[in-house]
Amino acid sequence: MLAELGFIATFLAFVAALYAAGIALYSVRRRDERLLLSARNAALATLPLLSVSLGALLIALLTEQYQIAYVWNVTDPNTPTFYRVTALWGAQAGSLLFWSGIMSAFAFGTIALNWQAQRRLMPYVIVYTMLILASFLALSLFFENPFERYWIMPDNSVAKSVFAFGGAVPPAAARLAETANGLNPLLRHFGMIVHPPLLYMGFVGFLIPFAFAMAALASGDLSTNWIRATRRWTLLAWLSLSLGLVLGGRWAYDVLGWGGWWGWDPVENAAFLPWLLGTAFLHSVMIQEKRGMLKVWNMFLILGTFSAVIFGTFATRSGLVDSVHSFARSAIGFPLFFFWFSISAISLGMLLWRWRRGELRDERRLHGLLSRESLFVLNNIVFVMLFIAVFWGSFGAPIFSELFMGTTITLGKDYFLQVTPPLFLALFILMGIAPLSAWSATTLVRLGRALIVPALLAALVVALLALMQPTEPLVLLIYGVIALSGTVALWETVRGAAARHKTLGEQWHTALMALVARNRRRYGGYLIHLSIAVLGIGALGSELYQQETQRTLAVGQSLKLGGYVMRYDGFLGGQIADDGRIMDIAQVTVLRDGREIAQLRPRRDFYPNAEGMNTMTIPAAHSTLENDFYVLLVDWEPISAGSATFKVFINPLINLIWWGSLLLVFGTLIGMYPDERVALAAAGAAQPSRLAGVKA
Amino acid sequence: MNRLLKIGVMLLCLAIALSAVTLSAFAQDDPRRPVTDDEVNAVSKKLYCPVCENITLDTCGTLACAQWREEVRILLSEGKTPEQVIENFVMRFGDRVVGTPADPTLRALALITPWLLSALVLLATGAVFLRWRKERPAAAPSAPEAKAATSVRTFAEYRARIEADLAARR
């Protein structure tokens, strides 16, 4: 019943999406408002329909409907309720449907909120959002159907189909439960409740600015309307993607057991690529809004961002990452490749068409090299160079060498640590300078004067870092550059509040609140800059000054690392958890200056029912602002466990990464919060504004 | 008797000392040396698992990788340098086991290409920028685009524009 309900609801959503796209396009040709309303209603209907299909799958997971192949594949009778919920996106078929569900929610929100204000663009927005939604639903319906069920055929073979056919009977429920696969052990982490949804929201969220950009190109309304309509959607997508990336790093740190958080793995990079272009876009649209410049470039960036989203999805879901030829073996490899290619070619074609017609001409030109526009353009160039470097390392070089040189290569951390640091440094320099420069033109002297106080503050941060950890002069300089990008943001905010405090006599906190309220976008942006500086210092410190050692210790023996002592106290083998996994736990005590500071329990979990990778090394860590003392249980003496082997890391400043990401959330939320001016403008623009010639 | 016993003990000690010296000389001839886990990990960190993608040998949990780590230990204990151990793996499994290819052509392709592409982007930007500096500021686009571009930002601006329009009509 649940399988049929879910499948039919998905199919109806697919039909509704296709209908909405077709009728919306037809309504533009016929200039018929009633047809457009019909298209809008069909587009809105996709959300409740997909809620039904996702609800059916979720209920099937929670009520152990193992006849549904997806449920059998990602849960077993021992799976706790928490992981039954996260299993909804725990494998390809479920996550694709979940992806479509989020996409329909974004489309619903956009259509509902922008219907009055953006009537000229809305028909095309419906066309593009619904066509893309229909494409993803087609993958779910025809290639990765999460509602397929197991059937025993008359000849005793096993078949998979949503509906029973040809004398098929369902397998015995007890047998299905007994053999159920269970969730991939790697995905059994509390972060799985938020990491994939946030990442998907980040990916899917960029659909909205993409659809508006395409709508602007199709309709010829090439003003800044599409940018204004999508600014918050873009920020929401960017925030979700940023948090998805950081939480993915945290998951790797907690689960993968290699002592780091970012490994430059192609799957990580596939999510990082749209983030790079999306961040460049967020900066460059400001120039179009303020100065009427970079119209083609902004279009290119947002079309590229969404293209990168689809490419990343194709690369990670098709198996391209493992081998350039393996995507042929994946059911969705070719359809996704075709979809990505079509989307990219159509959007690029539309952009070139408008460009050649001279309709995207800039209203002003760049003149001063130190003007804010020029520095923003430079920032964009560096983002694009980073995009090229990361894309080449993750996909370009491996594909090129395999296709044209007949050899397989891996470009790993070595490559990325050689190519990307100068580019990141350039970005931090620009982050430090650009907020101080003025629109149109700035002199070097003025810029230098404005940098004095932030530079002194940055020097203070560097001195603090040098006290915490002996550091080489070059690294201190780099710390200084990163810190400067944060102190500039901080100082600009304090200076603004001080001006209000002095001239208006406001209390400091009132002055600060009023300042932020007057320009939430700017001060939210400054907080984001500060958060990126904090995150950058954490990433640099943990990468450059990580210490590690591996030792085998007998019970009572100790090892020393970076001022810490770790004593092996004992071992608890064969502990069985509620979910059926078997845990082997080492007990260690961490001491510093002769004083016990923590008792840790690094462990190894074994999942008896899981196929493939069934063992997980779960680290234990003692965290402080200064560093993490991070312990992995590598091995132990069988039976007696009289000795055990540990890998121990000291990760300096790593916690700044997590705390920096919290600041990033606050900053983005401040930037997204609508201010009074915008609300009034929206009220003004919300007056009925039908397109000329449209029939009522 | 007691004296004989003392002499016997002394001779025994001497024999043990001599044999220890002799044995230590033999031990120095043995090419193998003890290798710590940290030395193995330092090399394994630079090697990628030849069968599973994008996982370094020091973190890979498969049995095959445990055996390869043991090979690293043996090679190091035989006196091979870390570079020689890496070369050994590259010869056997190809350039996919290192983070940047050892083959000079592949290495150049891998490391220079992103900079070449970036240089092209920079050149293109520079050319556009120079052209813009030479040009006079272009007039705002005409016709419908320009009208659409002047979208209403605030209610106050909207009101001001309406007032201005009304004043012009009077």
Short mmCIF file of C-alpha atoms in Angstrom, two decimals, chain A residues 54-314:
data_model
loop_
_atom_site.label_atom_id
_atom_site.label_comp_id
_atom_site.label_asym_id
_atom_site.label_seq_id
_atom_site.Cartn_x
_atom_site.Cartn_y
_atom_site.Cartn_z
CA LEU A 54 8.39 11.10 0.97
CA GLY A 55 5.95 10.50 3.83
CA ALA A 56 5.11 7.06 2.43
CA LEU A 57 8.79 6.15 2.21
CA LEU A 58 9.45 7.45 5.72
CA ILE A 59 6.54 5.45 7.16
CA ALA A 60 7.81 2.38 5.30
CA LEU A 61 11.23 2.88 6.91
CA LEU A 62 9.77 3.42 10.37
CA THR A 63 7.38 0.47 10.16
CA GLU A 64 9.99 -1.93 8.73
CA GLN A 65 8.38 -2.66 5.36
CA TYR A 66 11.27 -4.81 4.19
CA GLN A 67 9.50 -5.90 1.04
CA ILE A 68 10.38 -2.46 -0.30
CA ALA A 69 13.91 -2.98 -1.61
CA TYR A 70 15.10 0.45 -0.44
CA VAL A 71 13.91 -0.19 3.13
CA TRP A 72 15.58 -3.63 3.08
CA ASN A 73 18.79 -2.07 1.81
CA VAL A 74 19.17 0.73 4.36
CA THR A 75 17.63 -0.59 7.59
CA ASP A 76 17.40 -3.79 9.60
CA PRO A 77 15.41 -4.72 12.74
CA ASN A 78 18.21 -3.35 14.97
CA THR A 79 18.27 0.09 13.39
CA PRO A 80 17.31 2.79 15.94
CA THR A 81 14.45 5.16 15.05
CA PHE A 82 16.88 8.06 14.60
CA TYR A 83 18.75 6.23 11.85
CA ARG A 84 15.50 5.02 10.28
CA VAL A 85 14.70 8.68 9.68
CA THR A 86 18.17 9.48 8.32
CA ALA A 87 17.96 6.36 6.13
CA LEU A 88 15.51 8.36 4.01
CA TRP A 89 18.58 9.91 2.38
CA GLY A 90 20.96 7.05 3.23
CA ALA A 91 21.22 5.62 -0.30
CA GLN A 92 20.85 6.72 -3.92
CA ALA A 93 17.11 6.15 -4.53
CA GLY A 94 15.89 7.74 -1.31
CA SER A 95 18.25 10.68 -1.49
CA LEU A 96 17.20 11.44 -5.09
CA LEU A 97 13.56 11.55 -4.04
CA PHE A 98 14.47 13.65 -1.01
CA TRP A 99 16.41 15.98 -3.33
CA SER A 100 13.30 16.38 -5.49
CA GLY A 101 11.23 17.06 -2.39
CA ILE A 102 13.53 19.91 -1.34
CA MET A 103 13.51 21.22 -4.90
CA SER A 104 9.72 21.34 -4.95
CA ALA A 105 9.74 23.13 -1.57
CA PHE A 106 12.10 25.79 -2.92
CA ALA A 107 10.00 26.14 -6.07
CA PHE A 108 6.83 26.43 -3.96
CA GLY A 109 8.37 29.13 -1.75
CA THR A 110 9.66 31.10 -4.71
CA ILE A 111 6.43 31.00 -6.65
CA ALA A 112 4.33 31.85 -3.60
CA LEU A 113 6.53 34.72 -2.42
CA ASN A 114 7.46 36.29 -5.75
CA TRP A 115 4.25 35.79 -7.69
CA GLN A 116 3.02 39.38 -7.40
CA ALA A 117 6.36 41.17 -7.49
CA GLN A 118 7.92 39.33 -10.43
CA ARG A 119 5.02 38.61 -12.76
CA ARG A 120 7.06 39.12 -15.89
CA LEU A 121 9.64 36.56 -14.85
CA MET A 122 7.37 34.03 -13.15
CA PRO A 123 6.18 32.09 -16.23
CA TYR A 124 9.78 31.35 -17.16
CA VAL A 125 10.73 30.64 -13.55
CA ILE A 126 7.98 28.01 -13.51
CA VAL A 127 9.24 26.57 -16.80
CA TYR A 128 12.83 26.15 -15.61
CA THR A 129 12.15 25.01 -12.05
CA MET A 130 9.55 22.49 -13.18
CA LEU A 131 11.62 21.13 -16.06
CA ILE A 132 14.52 20.50 -13.71
CA LEU A 133 12.22 18.99 -11.08
CA ALA A 134 10.67 16.74 -13.73
CA SER A 135 14.14 15.60 -14.81
CA PHE A 136 15.05 14.55 -11.28
CA LEU A 137 11.67 12.88 -10.78
CA ALA A 138 12.25 10.96 -14.02
CA LEU A 139 15.47 9.59 -12.48
CA SER A 140 13.46 8.44 -9.46
CA LEU A 141 10.67 6.92 -11.53
CA PHE A 142 12.64 5.21 -14.27
CA PHE A 143 16.15 4.53 -12.92
CA GLU A 144 16.32 4.67 -9.12
CA ASN A 145 12.84 3.92 -7.87
CA PRO A 146 12.70 3.83 -4.04
CA PHE A 147 9.30 2.12 -4.07
CA GLU A 148 10.28 -1.08 -5.87
CA ARG A 149 9.41 -4.23 -3.95
CA TYR A 150 10.86 -7.73 -3.89
CA TRP A 151 8.74 -10.49 -5.43
CA ILE A 152 9.20 -14.24 -5.67
CA MET A 153 8.38 -15.35 -9.19
CA PRO A 154 6.77 -18.74 -10.04
CA ASP A 155 10.22 -20.07 -11.07
CA ASN A 156 11.58 -19.04 -7.60
CA SER A 157 13.66 -16.20 -8.99
CA VAL A 158 13.55 -12.81 -7.24
CA ALA A 159 12.24 -9.78 -9.11
CA LYS A 160 11.95 -6.09 -8.21
CA SER A 161 8.86 -4.11 -9.17
CA VAL A 162 6.44 -1.67 -7.59
CA PHE A 163 3.41 -3.73 -8.62
CA ALA A 164 2.92 -7.51 -8.54
CA PHE A 165 2.91 -9.18 -11.94
CA GLY A 166 2.88 -12.61 -13.55
CA GLY A 167 1.97 -14.69 -10.49
CA ALA A 168 4.60 -13.05 -8.27
CA VAL A 169 4.21 -13.45 -4.50
CA PRO A 170 5.87 -11.41 -1.73
CA PRO A 171 8.78 -13.06 0.10
CA ALA A 172 8.28 -14.19 3.72
CA ALA A 173 8.44 -11.15 6.03
CA ALA A 174 10.58 -12.96 8.61
CA ARG A 175 13.15 -13.95 5.99
CA LEU A 176 13.33 -10.37 4.69
CA ALA A 177 13.83 -8.98 8.20
CA GLU A 178 16.49 -11.57 8.95
CA THR A 179 18.54 -10.74 5.86
CA ALA A 180 18.02 -6.95 5.80
CA ASN A 181 21.20 -5.06 5.02
CA GLY A 182 21.12 -2.16 7.45
CA LEU A 183 22.39 1.37 7.02
CA ASN A 184 25.95 1.88 5.82
CA PRO A 185 28.00 2.13 9.06
CA LEU A 186 29.67 5.28 7.76
CA LEU A 187 26.31 7.02 7.83
CA ARG A 188 25.52 6.17 11.44
CA HIS A 189 26.44 9.51 12.90
CA PHE A 190 24.29 12.15 14.57
CA GLY A 191 25.43 14.67 11.95
CA MET A 192 23.61 12.66 9.29
CA ILE A 193 20.33 14.23 10.42
CA VAL A 194 21.56 17.66 9.28
CA HIS A 195 24.56 17.24 6.98
CA PRO A 196 22.87 15.74 3.87
CA PRO A 197 19.72 17.88 4.08
CA LEU A 198 21.83 21.02 4.40
CA LEU A 199 24.03 20.00 1.50
CA TYR A 200 20.99 19.24 -0.64
CA MET A 201 19.41 22.55 0.35
CA GLY A 202 22.62 24.23 -0.72
CA PHE A 203 22.67 22.46 -4.07
CA VAL A 204 18.98 22.75 -4.78
CA GLY A 205 18.77 26.31 -3.46
CA PHE A 206 20.92 27.54 -6.34
CA LEU A 207 18.13 26.38 -8.64
CA ILE A 208 16.19 29.54 -7.72
CA PRO A 209 18.74 32.18 -8.81
CA PHE A 210 19.52 29.99 -11.82
CA ALA A 211 15.85 29.82 -12.82
CA PHE A 212 15.46 33.59 -12.36
CA ALA A 213 18.59 34.27 -14.40
CA MET A 214 17.29 32.04 -17.18
CA ALA A 215 13.89 33.72 -16.87
CA ALA A 216 15.58 37.12 -17.25
CA LEU A 217 17.41 35.89 -20.35
CA ALA A 218 14.25 34.38 -21.82
CA SER A 219 11.94 37.28 -21.03
CA GLY A 220 14.36 40.09 -21.83
CA ASP A 221 13.87 41.71 -18.41
CA LEU A 222 17.58 42.08 -17.87
CA SER A 223 17.40 44.68 -15.11
CA THR A 224 18.43 43.88 -11.56
CA ASN A 225 14.96 42.50 -10.76
CA TRP A 226 16.10 38.91 -10.96
CA ILE A 227 18.98 39.64 -8.61
CA ARG A 228 16.81 41.41 -6.05
CA ALA A 229 14.19 38.66 -6.19
CA THR A 230 16.76 35.96 -5.54
CA ARG A 231 19.22 37.57 -3.11
CA ARG A 232 17.79 35.85 -0.04
CA TRP A 233 17.34 32.56 -1.84
CA THR A 234 20.96 32.72 -2.92
CA LEU A 235 22.07 33.51 0.62
CA LEU A 236 19.96 30.64 1.96
CA ALA A 237 21.51 28.26 -0.57
CA TRP A 238 25.00 29.57 0.17
CA LEU A 239 24.52 29.27 3.92
CA SER A 240 23.17 25.73 3.59
CA LEU A 241 26.03 24.70 1.33
CA SER A 242 28.62 26.30 3.63
CA LEU A 243 27.18 24.54 6.66
CA GLY A 244 26.84 21.31 4.71
CA LEU A 245 30.54 21.48 3.85
CA VAL A 246 31.63 22.26 7.42
CA LEU A 247 29.36 19.57 8.88
CA GLY A 248 30.72 17.13 6.31
CA GLY A 249 34.17 18.01 7.63
CA ARG A 250 33.01 17.41 11.18
CA TRP A 251 31.52 14.05 10.16
CA ALA A 252 34.84 13.06 8.53
CA TYR A 253 36.67 14.14 11.70
CA ASP A 254 34.37 12.09 13.93
CA VAL A 255 33.80 9.02 11.78
CA LEU A 256 36.48 8.45 9.20
CA GLY A 257 39.27 8.21 11.75
CA TRP A 258 42.14 9.88 9.95
CA GLY A 259 42.61 12.84 12.25
CA GLY A 260 41.65 15.53 9.75
CA TRP A 261 38.50 17.24 8.51
CA TRP A 262 39.17 18.06 4.86
CA GLY A 263 40.93 15.55 2.63
CA TRP A 264 40.48 17.17 -0.81
CA ASP A 265 38.54 14.10 -1.81
CA PRO A 266 36.67 14.45 -5.16
CA VAL A 267 33.33 14.04 -3.40
CA GLU A 268 34.14 16.91 -1.03
CA ASN A 269 35.46 18.96 -3.93
CA ALA A 270 32.30 18.33 -5.96
CA ALA A 271 30.40 20.21 -3.26
CA PHE A 272 33.11 22.85 -2.90
CA LEU A 273 33.08 23.80 -6.60
CA PRO A 274 29.58 25.37 -6.65
CA TRP A 275 30.41 27.07 -3.34
CA LEU A 276 33.37 28.84 -4.99
CA LEU A 277 31.34 30.15 -7.92
CA GLY A 278 28.34 30.92 -5.69
CA THR A 279 30.53 32.99 -3.36
CA ALA A 280 31.98 34.88 -6.31
CA PHE A 281 28.41 35.52 -7.51
CA LEU A 282 27.31 36.86 -4.11
CA HIS A 283 30.08 39.44 -4.31
CA SER A 284 29.77 40.44 -7.93
CA VAL A 285 25.99 40.97 -7.91
CA MET A 286 26.60 43.87 -5.55
CA ILE A 287 28.46 45.63 -8.35
CA GLN A 288 25.56 45.13 -10.74
CA GLU A 289 23.12 46.45 -8.16
CA LYS A 290 25.23 49.47 -7.19
CA ARG A 291 26.94 50.32 -10.47
CA GLY A 292 25.05 48.50 -13.23
CA MET A 293 28.19 46.59 -14.22
CA LEU A 294 29.22 42.96 -14.79
CA LYS A 295 25.84 41.87 -16.15
CA VAL A 296 27.22 39.13 -18.38
CA TRP A 297 29.64 38.02 -15.71
CA ASN A 298 26.92 37.66 -13.08
CA MET A 299 24.80 35.63 -15.44
CA PHE A 300 27.81 33.47 -16.25
CA LEU A 301 28.58 32.93 -12.56
CA ILE A 302 25.09 31.83 -11.54
CA LEU A 303 24.64 29.63 -14.59
CA GLY A 304 28.08 28.16 -13.85
CA THR A 305 27.19 27.61 -10.20
CA PHE A 306 24.11 25.58 -11.07
CA SER A 307 25.98 23.74 -13.78
CA ALA A 308 28.62 22.86 -11.16
CA VAL A 309 25.85 21.62 -8.86
CA ILE A 310 24.53 19.26 -11.53
CA PHE A 311 28.04 18.22 -12.54
CA GLY A 312 28.93 17.48 -8.91
CA THR A 313 25.75 15.44 -8.56
CA PHE A 314 26.58 13.54 -11.73
#
